[in-house]
Amino acid sequence: MKRRDFIQNLAIAGTTATVFTPAILSCQPAKEKLGIALVGLGYYSTDVLAPAFQYTKKCYLAGIVTGTPAKAEQWKKKYNLPEKNIYNYENFDKIANNPDIDVVYVVLPPSMHREFVIRAAKAGKHVFCEKPMAPTVADCEAMIKACQDNKVKLAIGYRCQHDPNTQAYMKLGREKILGKVQMISCAAGYFDGRTNHWKQQKAMGGGVMYDMGVYALQGARLVTGEEPIAVTAQHFTTRPEIYKEVDETTLFQLQFPSGAVASCQTSFGINMNYLQVNCEKGWIKLEPFSAYNGNKGSSSQGVINFAIESQQAKQMDEDAEAIMQGKPLLVPGEEGLRDIRVVEAIYEAARTGKQVKL
Amino acid sequence: MKRRDFIQNLAIAGTTATVFTPAILSCQPAKEKLGIALVGLGYYSTDVLAPAFQYTKKCYLAGIVTGTPAKAEQWKKKYNLPEKNIYNYENFDKIANNPDIDVVYVVLPPSMHREFVIRAAKAGKHVFCEKPMAPTVADCEAMIKACQDNKVKLAIGYRCQHDPNTQAYMKLGREKILGKVQMISCAAGYFDGRTNHWKQQKAMGGGVMYDMGVYALQGARLVTGEEPIAVTAQHFTTRPEIYKEVDETTLFQLQFPSGAVASCQTSFGINMNYLQVNCEKGWIKLEPFSAYNGNKGSSSQGVINFAIESQQAKQMDEDAEAIMQGKPLLVPGEEGLRDIRVVEAIYEAARTGKQVKL
C-alpha cells in the first residue's frame, strides 16, 4: 500500500458512516434536515457557524436565541428567519412548542452552558454545546442527566474530532501503527488583546485552560485513547493587570496508564498551534492541529493533509445525522465531561503546586 | 536583504573570528597546532572525536589517557601515537612534563570530570571537558578554581554553540529579531537499550537530566540569553527495573526574567530531538537541534541550514585558536556551571514536587 493510500484509509476508517438512512421512529414524518437554533450570537456564531450552514446538508439555520434585539433584527434579515423562530433569553423556553427547531446549539460563555443546555433539554430539544462543556464536573454531570431525563441527545462542539486529519492522527496513535505513543508535546494559544472579554472573567467561565487548554488536552487524550492518571500544572502571566482572575498561560503535564507522557502549553498571550508525538517506531506532527481553516501535518508514515470545506459543517451534519438515525454521537456530553474532569485537576495542581492523581 | 542572506549573516555574526594570529606571549616558540590528549576512550572519543581530528586545523590528536592497556595498543597503532604520549590513570600526572600535550580533553563519565580536570590543571595543561560539566555545582566551582589557580583555560564541550545553525537560532532570539521570545518547547532524547552503562548509575553521574537534559536546557537558555528564575520538574519511567537510581524521562518547566517560559522533555526511552520557539512576531524551529550530523530548521525569517564538516572539529579548532590567541573561550567552565546550577534545581523540584526559585 502506498503511503498516501495508507493515510487516506486511516481517515476513512475513522469517519462515521456517511450513508443516510432517513427513517427515525417518530409519530411525525422523518425530516431530511434538522432545524438548528443558535443560542448566543457572538463571534463564533456570527463569523463561523452561520457561514458554515452554507455547506450543511443534514441541518440548517432555523432560528436564533439572543439577548440583543438589534442582533435579532440583523440575523432575521440576513438569514430570512421567520419571526416565530427568534427568541430571547426570557421566552426561550417556549421553543418547546416550535416544531421547526430540532436542535438548540448553545454558543454562550461557558458559565451559561449549564442553564441553557438544561432549559433546551426540558424543552425537548436535542442539544449541541460548545467547548468547554462547562466550568465544573458537577455542571457537566447535571447537563448530561438533564438530557438523559428528557430523552434528548447532547453533542459537544469538538469540531476537530470530525476532521479527517485529526481522525488520522487518532488512528495512528490508538492503533499503535507507529508502536506505543511515548511523548506528546502540544501547544495551543493565540494572542488575545482584549481586556474585558468573558475569557478574562472567572465568573463567566474564563481562563485559558478552559478556552484553549482543552485543545492541547484533546491533543494528548485523542492520540493515546486514554485518560490521564496524574497531572501537574503551572500558571504564568506577563500581563498581571489583565489576568487578575484567570490564567493567561498554563503549562500542564499528563501521565497516562500506558506510560505515555504529555507536555502541554496553552496561552492567551502567545500565537502557537502545533503538536508533536513521538512513538516507539515513528512520529506524528500536526501544525496547525486545531485551526478553523484546516489541520494538517505529517507522520513517519506519510503526509496528513485532507482538505474539507468546513469543519463546523461536517460536525453539525454528522451530529444531525446521528440524531436522525438514532446512532451514537461522535462527541457526546460524556466526552466533554472527561476533559473538564482533567481541567479541574489541572487547576488544582497549579493552585496547590502538587501533582493531582485522577 | 534576501531571507537567505539575512540568515547567512546571522551565523557569520555569531561565529568567532577565524583570522589566525600565531603569536602568543610565551618563552616557547608559538605553536601552529595544539596537541590534544583524550582522556577516556569510550564511544564518544573512539567514534566521534578521533575521526573529527581529520578535519581540525588548529589542533591534533597528540596523546591518550586510558585505563585499558588493550585500547592503548589499538590507538597507538591506529593513530601512530608515540609511546611517551600514552598515559594511564595512575601515571597521568606526569603529563605535566610532556611538551607535546597542550590540552587534556576529559571524556570520562561525569563523576570523574572533577578529578581529571583538576589533575590536568595542576599539570599545567589547558582543559576541554565534556558535558555535563560535573554532577554538582560544588564540583564545577572547584574545577573552575583549579584552572584559574593554575592559569589554564577550561572549555566545556558544548559543540552546538560552535554550530552556525545554533548560532543563528541564538541570534534570532537574543536580538529579538522576531520580537520577544515567549515560549520554548524543547525535546531531547533517544532510546538507550543498555542496562548497566554509567548513564544508568547515579554514582557515575548518570541520569537523563545530566546527559540529554542539558541539551533541552541549552535550547531554552541559548535563545533567551537569560538564566531561569524558577523551575518545576517531573520524573517518569516505563522501565523501573533499569531506572532504579536515576531518571529515565524528565519533564521540566522554566520561567525566565523576561516572562519567557520553557516546556522541556528529555528521555533515555524516547527518540526525539526538536525545538520550537514562539516569539511575539514569529517562530523558530530546529529539528534536529543537537544531533552530531548537523542541526537544521527554519524560522519565520527563512531556512536555517548550514552544512559543516564536523561540529567537533569546529569546536576543538575554535577552542584551540582562542587559547593560542589568548582570547575568551566561546564556552568556558562558567557556562557549564550555569547549566548544572539549573540541573540541581530541576532534580530538587522533581524530588520535592515543588517549584524551586533560582
Coordinates of C-alpha atoms in Angstrom, one line a residue, chain A residues 66-330:
Chain A
T66 CA -30.2 36.3 21.6
G67 CA -30.4 38.9 24.4
T68 CA -29.7 41.7 21.9
P69 CA -32.8 43.0 19.9
A70 CA -30.6 44.7 17.3
K71 CA -28.8 41.4 16.6
A72 CA -32.2 39.6 16.3
E73 CA -33.2 42.1 13.6
Q74 CA -29.9 41.8 11.7
W75 CA -30.0 38.0 11.6
K76 CA -33.7 37.9 10.8
K77 CA -33.0 39.9 7.6
K78 CA -29.7 38.3 6.7
Y79 CA -30.8 34.7 7.0
N80 CA -34.5 35.2 6.2
L81 CA -35.6 33.8 9.6
P82 CA -39.3 33.8 10.5
E83 CA -40.2 35.9 13.5
K84 CA -41.6 32.9 15.3
N85 CA -38.2 31.3 15.3
I86 CA -36.5 34.2 17.1
Y87 CA -36.2 34.0 20.9
N88 CA -34.7 35.9 23.7
Y89 CA -33.3 34.5 27.0
E90 CA -36.7 35.1 28.7
N91 CA -39.1 33.5 26.3
F92 CA -36.6 30.8 25.2
D93 CA -38.4 28.0 26.9
K94 CA -41.4 28.4 24.5
I95 CA -39.1 26.9 21.9
A96 CA -40.6 23.6 23.2
N97 CA -43.7 24.4 21.1
N98 CA -41.8 25.1 17.9
P99 CA -41.6 22.1 15.5
D100 CA -39.1 24.0 13.3
I101 CA -36.4 23.7 15.9
D102 CA -34.9 20.2 16.4
V103 CA -31.6 21.2 18.0
V104 CA -30.5 24.0 20.2
Y105 CA -26.8 24.9 19.7
V106 CA -25.5 26.6 22.9
V107 CA -22.7 29.1 21.9
L108 CA -22.8 31.2 25.1
P109 CA -19.9 31.8 27.5
P110 CA -19.2 28.6 29.4
S111 CA -20.8 29.8 32.7
M112 CA -24.2 29.8 30.9
H113 CA -23.9 26.4 29.3
R114 CA -25.4 24.5 32.2
E115 CA -28.5 26.7 32.4
F116 CA -29.2 26.8 28.6
V117 CA -28.5 23.1 28.0
I118 CA -30.9 22.1 30.7
R119 CA -33.6 24.5 29.5
A120 CA -33.2 23.2 26.0
A121 CA -33.4 19.6 27.2
K122 CA -36.5 20.4 29.2
A123 CA -38.0 21.9 26.1
G124 CA -37.5 18.5 24.4
K125 CA -34.8 19.7 22.0
H126 CA -31.6 17.9 21.2
V127 CA -28.5 20.0 22.2
F128 CA -25.2 20.9 20.7
C129 CA -23.0 22.6 23.3
E130 CA -19.8 24.5 22.5
K131 CA -16.5 23.6 24.2
P132 CA -15.5 23.8 27.0
M133 CA -18.6 22.0 28.1
A134 CA -18.9 23.9 31.5
P135 CA -16.7 25.2 34.3
T136 CA -17.2 22.2 36.6
V137 CA -17.6 18.5 36.6
A138 CA -20.9 19.0 38.5
D139 CA -22.2 21.2 35.8
C140 CA -21.3 18.6 33.1
E141 CA -23.0 15.8 35.1
A142 CA -26.1 17.9 35.6
M143 CA -26.2 18.7 31.8
I144 CA -25.8 15.0 30.9
K145 CA -28.5 13.9 33.3
A146 CA -31.0 16.6 32.1
C147 CA -30.5 15.3 28.5
Q148 CA -30.9 11.7 29.6
D149 CA -34.0 12.5 31.6
N150 CA -35.6 14.3 28.7
K151 CA -34.5 11.7 26.2
V152 CA -32.6 14.2 24.0
K153 CA -29.1 13.9 22.6
L154 CA -26.2 16.1 23.8
A155 CA -23.2 16.7 21.5
I156 CA -20.1 18.8 22.4
G157 CA -18.7 21.1 19.7
Y158 CA -15.3 19.5 19.3
R159 CA -15.1 20.1 15.6
C160 CA -11.6 18.6 15.3
Q161 CA -12.9 15.1 16.1
H162 CA -14.9 15.4 12.9
D163 CA -11.8 16.5 10.9
P164 CA -10.2 13.7 8.9
N165 CA -6.8 15.0 9.7
T166 CA -7.5 14.6 13.5
Q167 CA -9.0 11.2 12.8
A168 CA -5.9 10.0 11.0
Y169 CA -3.9 11.3 14.0
M170 CA -6.1 9.5 16.4
K171 CA -5.9 6.2 14.5
L172 CA -2.1 6.3 14.2
G173 CA -1.9 6.6 17.9
R174 CA -4.7 4.4 19.2
E175 CA -4.0 1.5 16.9
K176 CA -0.3 1.7 17.7
I177 CA 0.6 1.9 14.0
L178 CA 3.9 3.6 14.9
G179 CA 4.2 1.5 18.1
K180 CA 3.2 2.8 21.5
V181 CA 2.7 6.5 21.9
Q182 CA 5.5 7.7 24.2
M183 CA 5.6 11.5 24.3
I184 CA 3.1 14.2 23.3
S185 CA 4.1 17.8 23.1
C186 CA 1.2 20.1 22.4
A187 CA 0.7 23.8 22.2
A188 CA -2.5 25.8 21.7
G189 CA -2.6 29.5 22.1
Y190 CA -3.2 32.9 20.5
F191 CA -2.7 36.5 21.4
D192 CA -5.9 37.9 22.8
G193 CA -5.6 41.7 23.0
R194 CA -9.0 42.1 24.8
T195 CA -9.1 43.1 28.4
N196 CA -12.7 42.6 29.5
H197 CA -14.0 39.7 27.5
W198 CA -15.6 36.7 29.2
K199 CA -12.3 34.8 28.6
Q200 CA -10.7 37.1 31.2
Q201 CA -13.6 36.8 33.7
K202 CA -13.7 33.9 36.1
A203 CA -17.5 34.2 36.8
M204 CA -18.2 33.7 33.0
G205 CA -16.1 30.6 32.7
G206 CA -12.9 32.4 31.5
G207 CA -9.4 31.2 31.8
V208 CA -7.1 29.9 29.1
M209 CA -7.2 26.3 30.3
Y210 CA -10.9 26.3 29.6
D211 CA -10.8 28.0 26.3
M212 CA -7.6 26.9 24.6
G213 CA -6.2 24.4 27.1
V214 CA -8.9 21.8 26.2
Y215 CA -7.4 21.7 22.7
A216 CA -4.0 20.8 24.0
L217 CA -5.6 18.3 26.3
Q218 CA -7.6 16.8 23.4
G219 CA -4.3 16.6 21.5
A220 CA -2.9 14.3 24.2
R221 CA -6.1 12.4 25.0
L222 CA -7.1 11.7 21.4
V223 CA -3.8 10.1 20.3
T224 CA -3.4 7.9 23.3
G225 CA -7.1 6.9 23.6
E226 CA -6.5 7.0 27.3
E227 CA -7.4 9.1 30.3
P228 CA -4.6 10.7 32.3
I229 CA -3.9 9.3 35.8
A230 CA -1.8 12.2 37.2
V231 CA -1.4 15.8 36.3
T232 CA 0.9 18.7 37.3
A233 CA 0.5 22.3 36.1
Q234 CA 1.9 25.8 36.3
H235 CA 0.4 29.2 35.6
F236 CA 2.3 32.2 34.2
T237 CA 1.4 35.7 33.1
T238 CA 3.1 38.6 31.5
R239 CA 0.0 40.8 31.9
P240 CA -1.0 40.6 35.5
E241 CA -3.0 43.7 35.2
I242 CA -5.4 41.9 32.8
Y243 CA -5.1 38.3 34.0
K244 CA -6.1 39.0 37.6
E245 CA -8.9 36.4 37.9
V246 CA -7.9 33.8 35.4
D247 CA -4.9 32.1 33.9
E248 CA -3.2 33.7 30.8
T249 CA -0.6 30.9 30.2
T250 CA -0.7 27.4 31.6
L251 CA 1.7 24.5 31.2
F252 CA 0.4 21.1 32.2
Q253 CA 1.9 17.6 32.2
L254 CA -0.1 14.4 32.0
Q255 CA 0.8 10.8 32.8
F256 CA -1.2 8.1 31.0
P257 CA -1.7 4.5 32.2
S258 CA 0.3 3.1 29.2
G259 CA 3.3 5.2 30.3
A260 CA 2.8 7.9 27.7
V261 CA 3.6 11.4 28.9
A262 CA 2.3 14.7 27.6
S263 CA 3.8 18.1 27.9
C264 CA 1.3 20.8 27.0
Q265 CA 1.2 24.6 26.8
T266 CA -1.7 27.0 26.3
S267 CA -1.8 30.7 26.3
F268 CA -3.9 33.9 25.7
G269 CA -0.6 35.7 25.1
I270 CA 1.2 33.5 22.5
N271 CA 0.3 32.6 18.9
M272 CA 1.1 28.8 18.8
N273 CA -0.8 25.8 17.5
Y274 CA 1.2 22.6 16.9
L275 CA 1.7 19.1 18.3
Q276 CA 4.4 16.5 18.0
V277 CA 4.1 12.9 19.1
N278 CA 7.0 10.5 19.4
C279 CA 6.1 6.8 19.3
E280 CA 8.3 3.7 19.6
K281 CA 8.7 3.4 15.8
G282 CA 7.9 6.8 14.4
W283 CA 6.4 10.3 14.9
I284 CA 3.4 12.4 14.1
K285 CA 3.3 16.2 13.7
L286 CA 0.3 18.4 13.1
E287 CA 0.5 22.2 12.6
P288 CA -2.0 23.6 12.9
F289 CA -3.8 21.0 14.9
S290 CA -6.9 22.9 16.0
A291 CA -7.3 25.7 13.5
Y292 CA -10.7 26.5 11.9
N293 CA -9.3 26.6 8.4
G294 CA -8.0 23.1 8.4
N295 CA -5.5 21.0 10.2
K296 CA -2.5 19.4 8.5
G297 CA 0.7 17.7 9.2
S298 CA 2.8 14.6 8.6
S299 CA 4.0 11.4 10.2
S300 CA 6.7 8.9 9.6
Q301 CA 4.0 7.1 7.6
G302 CA 3.4 10.0 5.2
V303 CA 1.6 13.3 4.8
I304 CA -1.6 14.1 6.7
N305 CA -3.4 16.7 4.7
F306 CA -7.1 16.3 3.9
A307 CA -9.0 19.3 2.6
I308 CA -12.5 19.8 3.9
E309 CA -14.9 22.5 3.1
S310 CA -15.9 23.3 6.7
Q311 CA -15.1 21.6 10.0
Q312 CA -18.2 23.1 11.5
A313 CA -20.5 22.0 8.7
K314 CA -19.1 18.4 8.9
Q315 CA -19.5 18.4 12.7
M316 CA -23.1 19.7 12.6
D317 CA -24.1 17.4 9.7
E318 CA -22.6 14.3 11.4
D319 CA -24.3 15.2 14.7
A320 CA -27.6 15.8 12.9
E321 CA -27.3 12.6 11.0
A322 CA -26.6 10.6 14.2
I323 CA -29.7 12.1 15.8
M324 CA -31.9 11.3 12.8
Q325 CA -30.5 7.7 12.6
G326 CA -30.7 7.2 16.3
K327 CA -27.0 6.4 16.3
P328 CA -24.4 7.3 18.9
L329 CA -22.9 10.8 18.6
L330 CA -19.2 11.1 17.8

